[in-house]
Amino acid sequence: MTPQDQALYDRVMASFTARFGHAPDLVVRAPGRVNLIGEHTDYNDGFVLPCAIGPATMVAISKRHDNHVEVMAADFGDARDQFGLQSPLERNPEQPWADYVRGMMCALQNAGYALSGAKIAIAGNLPKGAGLSSSAALEVALGKAMLACADIDIDNTRLAQIAQLAECDFVGTKCGIMDPLISAQGKAGHALLIDCRSLGLTDAPVPDDVAIMIVHSGVTRGLVDGHYNARRRQCEAAATAMSVAALRDATLDMLEAAGLDPVTKMRARHVLTENQRTLDAADALAKSDLAAFGMLMAQSHLSMRDDFEITVPPIDALVAMLQKAIGAQGGARMTGGGFGGACVAVMPRAKVADVQAAITAQYRTPDGDIPIIMVEHPGPGVAIL
Ligand code: GLA
């Protein structure tokens, strides 16, 4: 276990034991993720290139021999939620964190899995609001834990699909498959090129001398606040207008000929060009061509800024600082759903100290703080510890 995982493990064990008076049956860990390139392409049946990271969510669980679930969140002052698995589960406006728990239980049961009650403690070390998928990590860890308690073993891709349903149907964000799928299927030392239509996974090794840096802008974001779902609707409208099942099936020529309104056209253009950039970036990574990879990241950021319009000025400034500090051997872009959150940068490991120093000196969050900077190498997906 890494020291970071050990500290989290100790914390979730301590919370569980303090609350329930005994040790849990098992602890499950599911990681957060960072997407290297391929943004807002997943729900358009396109391509993404994410990797699992070190920060994660852990779920400590013990089976109960009834249908009652009692759950506590160590990161929210040991806040508690409890409910019966049989009763219709509804959202709990008082405790938004619990919606991910209730939503996952609901989705598992709707998928036909017979769950038993449980005692659960949850703890995580993913920065909140950074867009590093703390919610997907929670859903995936919880799903794996609940199924393990019921002696049910399912494929990790299936687990990710159920987590996506929890988020779409219960929480209300019409998100794609990327976040739960990489949390469930992540592979140490690798990014994964995911074909979001077939759910095929292609390993994309990240060489040891390449560092992935994540900088949290400090601009917090909310997926459910409408922007995300609005972008998704625009993409679907563009696909419908071009008579294709999803934007994955459209070409730039078709887009030119479609006579779409200017905004819808820009949204679709982002998705079409981003799909190609993602495939090209996977090729560049396979060749260890960081210069090409960095150029594709820069183009991706401009496309998110100008065509998809999901960046914000502090993020644009942060990306520019990163790009300047990194130079030609690598690159940077905003990562995740947009309107805040984190930027991701790829660079030779030898450059990390200089880039970190430059960002620490130049960037301040909206609260005037030095930003959280994480230096990562891809880690594994969900596991029972
Ligand atoms: C969020 C969603 C993902 C994906 C990204 C944008 O993280 O959960 O499904 O759409 O935004 O690439």
Short mmCIF file of N, CA and C in Angstrom, two decimals, residues 20-138:
data_model
loop_
_atom_site.label_atom_id
_atom_site.label_comp_id
_atom_site.label_asym_id
_atom_site.label_seq_id
_atom_site.Cartn_x
_atom_site.Cartn_y
_atom_site.Cartn_z
N PHE A 20 -19.33 1.35 14.75
CA PHE A 20 -20.04 0.07 14.83
C PHE A 20 -19.47 -0.88 15.89
N GLY A 21 -18.33 -0.53 16.47
CA GLY A 21 -17.81 -1.30 17.59
C GLY A 21 -17.11 -2.61 17.20
N HIS A 22 -16.88 -2.81 15.92
CA HIS A 22 -16.11 -3.99 15.48
C HIS A 22 -15.46 -3.67 14.15
N ALA A 23 -14.55 -4.53 13.71
CA ALA A 23 -13.87 -4.29 12.44
C ALA A 23 -14.81 -4.66 11.28
N PRO A 24 -14.65 -4.04 10.11
CA PRO A 24 -15.50 -4.39 8.96
C PRO A 24 -15.13 -5.76 8.39
N ASP A 25 -16.04 -6.31 7.58
CA ASP A 25 -15.73 -7.57 6.88
C ASP A 25 -14.67 -7.32 5.81
N LEU A 26 -14.79 -6.21 5.13
CA LEU A 26 -13.82 -5.91 4.07
C LEU A 26 -13.79 -4.42 3.75
N VAL A 27 -12.71 -4.02 3.07
CA VAL A 27 -12.56 -2.63 2.64
C VAL A 27 -12.31 -2.65 1.13
N VAL A 28 -13.02 -1.78 0.42
CA VAL A 28 -12.85 -1.68 -1.04
C VAL A 28 -12.30 -0.30 -1.37
N ARG A 29 -11.37 -0.26 -2.30
CA ARG A 29 -10.80 1.01 -2.75
C ARG A 29 -11.11 1.22 -4.22
N ALA A 30 -11.61 2.40 -4.57
CA ALA A 30 -11.77 2.75 -5.99
C ALA A 30 -11.13 4.12 -6.21
N PRO A 31 -10.34 4.25 -7.28
CA PRO A 31 -9.58 5.49 -7.49
C PRO A 31 -10.38 6.58 -8.20
N GLY A 32 -9.92 7.81 -8.05
CA GLY A 32 -10.37 8.90 -8.91
C GLY A 32 -9.67 8.77 -10.25
N ARG A 33 -9.92 9.71 -11.13
CA ARG A 33 -9.29 9.62 -12.45
C ARG A 33 -8.91 11.00 -12.95
N VAL A 34 -7.98 11.00 -13.90
CA VAL A 34 -7.76 12.23 -14.65
C VAL A 34 -7.84 11.86 -16.13
N ASN A 35 -8.50 12.71 -16.89
CA ASN A 35 -8.61 12.43 -18.32
C ASN A 35 -7.52 13.21 -19.05
N LEU A 36 -6.66 12.48 -19.76
CA LEU A 36 -5.55 13.14 -20.46
C LEU A 36 -6.07 13.90 -21.67
N ILE A 37 -7.01 13.32 -22.38
CA ILE A 37 -7.63 14.00 -23.53
C ILE A 37 -8.89 13.23 -23.94
N GLY A 38 -9.82 13.95 -24.60
CA GLY A 38 -11.08 13.34 -25.02
C GLY A 38 -12.17 13.80 -24.08
N GLU A 39 -12.56 15.09 -24.23
CA GLU A 39 -13.53 15.66 -23.27
C GLU A 39 -14.89 15.83 -23.91
N HIS A 40 -15.91 15.42 -23.18
CA HIS A 40 -17.30 15.45 -23.65
C HIS A 40 -17.48 14.62 -24.92
N THR A 41 -16.64 13.63 -25.06
CA THR A 41 -16.77 12.69 -26.19
C THR A 41 -17.46 11.41 -25.74
N ASP A 42 -17.42 11.11 -24.44
CA ASP A 42 -17.91 9.78 -24.00
C ASP A 42 -19.40 9.58 -24.29
N TYR A 43 -20.20 10.61 -23.99
CA TYR A 43 -21.64 10.43 -24.23
C TYR A 43 -22.00 10.65 -25.70
N ASN A 44 -21.00 10.88 -26.53
CA ASN A 44 -21.22 10.92 -27.98
C ASN A 44 -20.66 9.67 -28.65
N ASP A 45 -20.53 8.60 -27.85
CA ASP A 45 -20.02 7.31 -28.34
C ASP A 45 -18.60 7.40 -28.88
N GLY A 46 -17.83 8.38 -28.39
CA GLY A 46 -16.49 8.62 -28.93
C GLY A 46 -15.38 8.00 -28.11
N PHE A 47 -14.22 8.67 -28.11
CA PHE A 47 -13.01 8.14 -27.50
C PHE A 47 -12.53 9.03 -26.36
N VAL A 48 -11.99 8.40 -25.32
CA VAL A 48 -11.40 9.14 -24.20
C VAL A 48 -10.09 8.46 -23.81
N LEU A 49 -9.21 9.19 -23.14
CA LEU A 49 -7.91 8.63 -22.76
C LEU A 49 -7.60 9.00 -21.29
N PRO A 50 -8.33 8.40 -20.37
CA PRO A 50 -8.10 8.71 -18.95
C PRO A 50 -7.16 7.72 -18.27
N CYS A 51 -6.71 8.06 -17.07
CA CYS A 51 -6.03 7.06 -16.24
C CYS A 51 -6.51 7.20 -14.80
N ALA A 52 -6.44 6.10 -14.07
CA ALA A 52 -6.77 6.12 -12.64
C ALA A 52 -5.60 6.77 -11.91
N ILE A 53 -5.90 7.46 -10.79
CA ILE A 53 -4.84 8.16 -10.04
C ILE A 53 -4.76 7.61 -8.62
N GLY A 54 -3.82 8.16 -7.85
CA GLY A 54 -3.59 7.66 -6.48
C GLY A 54 -4.70 7.99 -5.50
N PRO A 55 -5.16 9.26 -5.47
CA PRO A 55 -6.25 9.58 -4.55
C PRO A 55 -7.49 8.74 -4.86
N ALA A 56 -8.23 8.37 -3.82
CA ALA A 56 -9.28 7.35 -3.99
C ALA A 56 -10.36 7.52 -2.94
N THR A 57 -11.38 6.67 -3.06
CA THR A 57 -12.41 6.55 -2.03
C THR A 57 -12.35 5.13 -1.48
N MET A 58 -12.45 4.98 -0.16
CA MET A 58 -12.50 3.64 0.43
C MET A 58 -13.82 3.45 1.15
N VAL A 59 -14.34 2.24 1.02
CA VAL A 59 -15.59 1.86 1.66
C VAL A 59 -15.31 0.67 2.57
N ALA A 60 -15.56 0.83 3.86
CA ALA A 60 -15.45 -0.29 4.81
C ALA A 60 -16.86 -0.79 5.05
N ILE A 61 -17.03 -2.11 5.01
CA ILE A 61 -18.40 -2.64 5.03
C ILE A 61 -18.49 -3.93 5.82
N SER A 62 -19.62 -4.10 6.51
CA SER A 62 -19.98 -5.39 7.10
C SER A 62 -21.40 -5.70 6.73
N LYS A 63 -21.63 -6.97 6.46
CA LYS A 63 -22.97 -7.42 6.06
C LYS A 63 -23.91 -7.42 7.26
N ARG A 64 -25.15 -7.07 7.05
CA ARG A 64 -26.20 -7.25 8.06
C ARG A 64 -27.15 -8.33 7.56
N HIS A 65 -27.79 -9.00 8.48
CA HIS A 65 -28.68 -10.06 8.03
C HIS A 65 -30.13 -9.60 7.96
N ASP A 66 -30.29 -8.35 7.55
CA ASP A 66 -31.62 -7.81 7.28
C ASP A 66 -31.47 -6.86 6.10
N ASN A 67 -32.46 -6.01 5.87
CA ASN A 67 -32.40 -5.13 4.69
C ASN A 67 -32.03 -3.69 5.02
N HIS A 68 -31.50 -3.50 6.20
CA HIS A 68 -31.24 -2.14 6.66
C HIS A 68 -29.81 -1.72 6.28
N VAL A 69 -29.69 -0.49 5.78
CA VAL A 69 -28.35 0.05 5.48
C VAL A 69 -28.09 1.24 6.38
N GLU A 70 -26.94 1.21 7.03
CA GLU A 70 -26.53 2.37 7.83
C GLU A 70 -25.16 2.79 7.32
N VAL A 71 -25.06 4.06 6.94
CA VAL A 71 -23.83 4.50 6.29
C VAL A 71 -23.36 5.81 6.90
N MET A 72 -22.06 5.94 7.08
CA MET A 72 -21.53 7.21 7.57
C MET A 72 -20.36 7.69 6.72
N ALA A 73 -20.27 9.01 6.61
CA ALA A 73 -19.27 9.62 5.74
C ALA A 73 -18.23 10.34 6.60
N ALA A 74 -17.04 9.75 6.70
CA ALA A 74 -15.99 10.32 7.54
C ALA A 74 -15.61 11.73 7.08
N ASP A 75 -15.75 11.99 5.76
CA ASP A 75 -15.33 13.31 5.24
C ASP A 75 -16.37 14.40 5.47
N PHE A 76 -17.54 14.02 5.94
CA PHE A 76 -18.58 15.02 6.21
C PHE A 76 -18.93 14.98 7.69
N GLY A 77 -17.90 15.03 8.52
CA GLY A 77 -18.09 15.07 9.96
C GLY A 77 -18.83 13.85 10.49
N ASP A 78 -18.56 12.70 9.90
CA ASP A 78 -19.24 11.45 10.29
C ASP A 78 -20.76 11.55 10.16
N ALA A 79 -21.21 12.32 9.17
CA ALA A 79 -22.65 12.41 8.92
C ALA A 79 -23.19 11.02 8.60
N ARG A 80 -24.45 10.79 8.99
CA ARG A 80 -25.02 9.45 8.81
C ARG A 80 -26.28 9.47 7.97
N ASP A 81 -26.51 8.36 7.30
CA ASP A 81 -27.77 8.16 6.58
C ASP A 81 -28.19 6.72 6.82
N GLN A 82 -29.47 6.47 6.89
CA GLN A 82 -29.93 5.09 6.98
C GLN A 82 -31.25 4.92 6.27
N PHE A 83 -31.42 3.73 5.73
CA PHE A 83 -32.65 3.46 4.97
C PHE A 83 -32.81 1.95 4.82
N GLY A 84 -34.02 1.55 4.44
CA GLY A 84 -34.27 0.13 4.18
C GLY A 84 -34.14 -0.11 2.68
N LEU A 85 -33.53 -1.21 2.32
CA LEU A 85 -33.34 -1.49 0.89
C LEU A 85 -34.68 -1.73 0.19
N GLN A 86 -35.68 -2.18 0.97
CA GLN A 86 -36.97 -2.48 0.36
C GLN A 86 -37.78 -1.22 0.05
N SER A 87 -37.58 -0.19 0.88
CA SER A 87 -38.40 1.01 0.71
C SER A 87 -37.97 1.76 -0.55
N PRO A 88 -38.92 2.49 -1.18
CA PRO A 88 -38.54 3.25 -2.37
C PRO A 88 -37.48 4.30 -1.97
N LEU A 89 -36.35 4.29 -2.62
CA LEU A 89 -35.27 5.21 -2.23
C LEU A 89 -35.43 6.53 -2.95
N GLU A 90 -35.36 7.59 -2.16
CA GLU A 90 -35.46 8.92 -2.75
C GLU A 90 -34.24 9.73 -2.40
N ARG A 91 -34.06 10.84 -3.09
CA ARG A 91 -32.91 11.69 -2.80
C ARG A 91 -33.10 12.37 -1.45
N ASN A 92 -31.99 12.69 -0.83
CA ASN A 92 -32.01 13.28 0.50
C ASN A 92 -31.36 14.66 0.41
N PRO A 93 -32.19 15.71 0.23
CA PRO A 93 -31.63 17.05 -0.03
C PRO A 93 -30.72 17.56 1.10
N GLU A 94 -30.92 17.01 2.30
CA GLU A 94 -30.10 17.43 3.45
C GLU A 94 -28.65 16.95 3.32
N GLN A 95 -28.50 15.79 2.68
CA GLN A 95 -27.18 15.15 2.63
C GLN A 95 -26.86 14.71 1.21
N PRO A 96 -26.41 15.65 0.37
CA PRO A 96 -26.18 15.30 -1.04
C PRO A 96 -25.21 14.12 -1.22
N TRP A 97 -24.22 13.98 -0.32
CA TRP A 97 -23.27 12.87 -0.47
C TRP A 97 -24.00 11.52 -0.47
N ALA A 98 -25.11 11.48 0.31
CA ALA A 98 -25.82 10.21 0.46
C ALA A 98 -26.58 9.82 -0.80
N ASP A 99 -26.81 10.79 -1.70
CA ASP A 99 -27.51 10.46 -2.95
C ASP A 99 -26.70 9.46 -3.78
N TYR A 100 -25.37 9.56 -3.70
CA TYR A 100 -24.55 8.63 -4.48
C TYR A 100 -24.67 7.22 -3.90
N VAL A 101 -24.84 7.16 -2.57
CA VAL A 101 -25.01 5.86 -1.91
C VAL A 101 -26.38 5.28 -2.27
N ARG A 102 -27.41 6.08 -2.03
CA ARG A 102 -28.77 5.62 -2.32
C ARG A 102 -28.90 5.28 -3.81
N GLY A 103 -28.33 6.15 -4.65
CA GLY A 103 -28.43 5.95 -6.10
C GLY A 103 -27.78 4.64 -6.54
N MET A 104 -26.63 4.33 -5.96
CA MET A 104 -25.94 3.10 -6.35
C MET A 104 -26.72 1.87 -5.89
N MET A 105 -27.27 1.95 -4.68
CA MET A 105 -28.07 0.81 -4.17
C MET A 105 -29.28 0.59 -5.07
N CYS A 106 -29.91 1.70 -5.43
CA CYS A 106 -31.08 1.65 -6.29
C CYS A 106 -30.73 1.02 -7.64
N ALA A 107 -29.63 1.50 -8.22
CA ALA A 107 -29.23 1.01 -9.55
C ALA A 107 -28.87 -0.48 -9.50
N LEU A 108 -28.21 -0.90 -8.43
CA LEU A 108 -27.84 -2.33 -8.30
C LEU A 108 -29.10 -3.18 -8.21
N GLN A 109 -30.06 -2.70 -7.41
CA GLN A 109 -31.30 -3.48 -7.26
C GLN A 109 -32.10 -3.48 -8.56
N ASN A 110 -32.15 -2.32 -9.23
CA ASN A 110 -32.86 -2.27 -10.51
C ASN A 110 -32.23 -3.21 -11.54
N ALA A 111 -30.90 -3.40 -11.40
CA ALA A 111 -30.21 -4.30 -12.34
C ALA A 111 -30.43 -5.77 -11.95
N GLY A 112 -31.18 -5.99 -10.87
CA GLY A 112 -31.57 -7.37 -10.54
C GLY A 112 -30.70 -8.05 -9.48
N TYR A 113 -29.79 -7.30 -8.84
CA TYR A 113 -28.94 -7.93 -7.84
C TYR A 113 -29.62 -7.87 -6.47
N ALA A 114 -29.69 -9.00 -5.81
CA ALA A 114 -30.32 -9.09 -4.49
C ALA A 114 -29.28 -8.73 -3.43
N LEU A 115 -29.45 -7.57 -2.83
CA LEU A 115 -28.47 -7.09 -1.84
C LEU A 115 -28.94 -7.43 -0.44
N SER A 116 -27.98 -7.47 0.48
CA SER A 116 -28.39 -7.57 1.88
C SER A 116 -28.02 -6.25 2.56
N GLY A 117 -28.60 -6.00 3.72
CA GLY A 117 -28.30 -4.78 4.45
C GLY A 117 -26.81 -4.71 4.81
N ALA A 118 -26.37 -3.54 5.25
CA ALA A 118 -24.94 -3.39 5.52
C ALA A 118 -24.68 -2.23 6.46
N LYS A 119 -23.55 -2.33 7.15
CA LYS A 119 -23.00 -1.19 7.89
C LYS A 119 -21.82 -0.70 7.07
N ILE A 120 -21.76 0.60 6.86
CA ILE A 120 -20.77 1.13 5.91
C ILE A 120 -20.12 2.41 6.45
N ALA A 121 -18.82 2.52 6.29
CA ALA A 121 -18.14 3.80 6.50
C ALA A 121 -17.39 4.16 5.22
N ILE A 122 -17.41 5.45 4.89
CA ILE A 122 -16.79 5.92 3.64
C ILE A 122 -15.78 7.00 3.97
N ALA A 123 -14.61 6.94 3.32
CA ALA A 123 -13.63 8.03 3.44
C ALA A 123 -12.90 8.16 2.12
N GLY A 124 -12.51 9.38 1.79
CA GLY A 124 -11.79 9.58 0.53
C GLY A 124 -10.74 10.66 0.67
N ASN A 125 -9.80 10.68 -0.27
CA ASN A 125 -8.79 11.75 -0.25
C ASN A 125 -8.69 12.44 -1.61
N LEU A 126 -9.79 12.41 -2.36
CA LEU A 126 -9.84 13.18 -3.61
C LEU A 126 -10.30 14.59 -3.28
N PRO A 127 -9.59 15.61 -3.80
CA PRO A 127 -10.07 16.97 -3.51
C PRO A 127 -11.47 17.17 -4.09
N LYS A 128 -12.36 17.73 -3.29
CA LYS A 128 -13.74 17.93 -3.74
C LYS A 128 -13.82 19.07 -4.76
N GLY A 129 -14.69 18.90 -5.74
CA GLY A 129 -14.89 19.97 -6.71
C GLY A 129 -13.76 20.13 -7.71
N ALA A 130 -12.83 19.17 -7.72
CA ALA A 130 -11.71 19.28 -8.65
C ALA A 130 -12.01 18.58 -9.97
N GLY A 131 -13.13 17.88 -10.03
CA GLY A 131 -13.45 17.17 -11.27
C GLY A 131 -12.58 15.93 -11.44
N LEU A 132 -12.21 15.29 -10.34
CA LEU A 132 -11.38 14.09 -10.43
C LEU A 132 -12.21 12.85 -10.08
N SER A 133 -13.52 13.00 -10.20
CA SER A 133 -14.44 11.86 -10.11
C SER A 133 -14.54 11.22 -8.73
N SER A 134 -14.66 12.05 -7.71
CA SER A 134 -14.89 11.46 -6.40
C SER A 134 -16.23 10.73 -6.38
N SER A 135 -17.21 11.20 -7.15
CA SER A 135 -18.52 10.53 -7.11
C SER A 135 -18.45 9.16 -7.78
N ALA A 136 -17.80 9.06 -8.92
CA ALA A 136 -17.68 7.74 -9.58
C ALA A 136 -16.89 6.78 -8.70
N ALA A 137 -15.84 7.29 -8.05
CA ALA A 137 -15.04 6.42 -7.17
C ALA A 137 -15.91 5.88 -6.04
N LEU A 138 -16.76 6.75 -5.49
CA LEU A 138 -17.65 6.30 -4.41
C LEU A 138 -18.63 5.24 -4.91
#
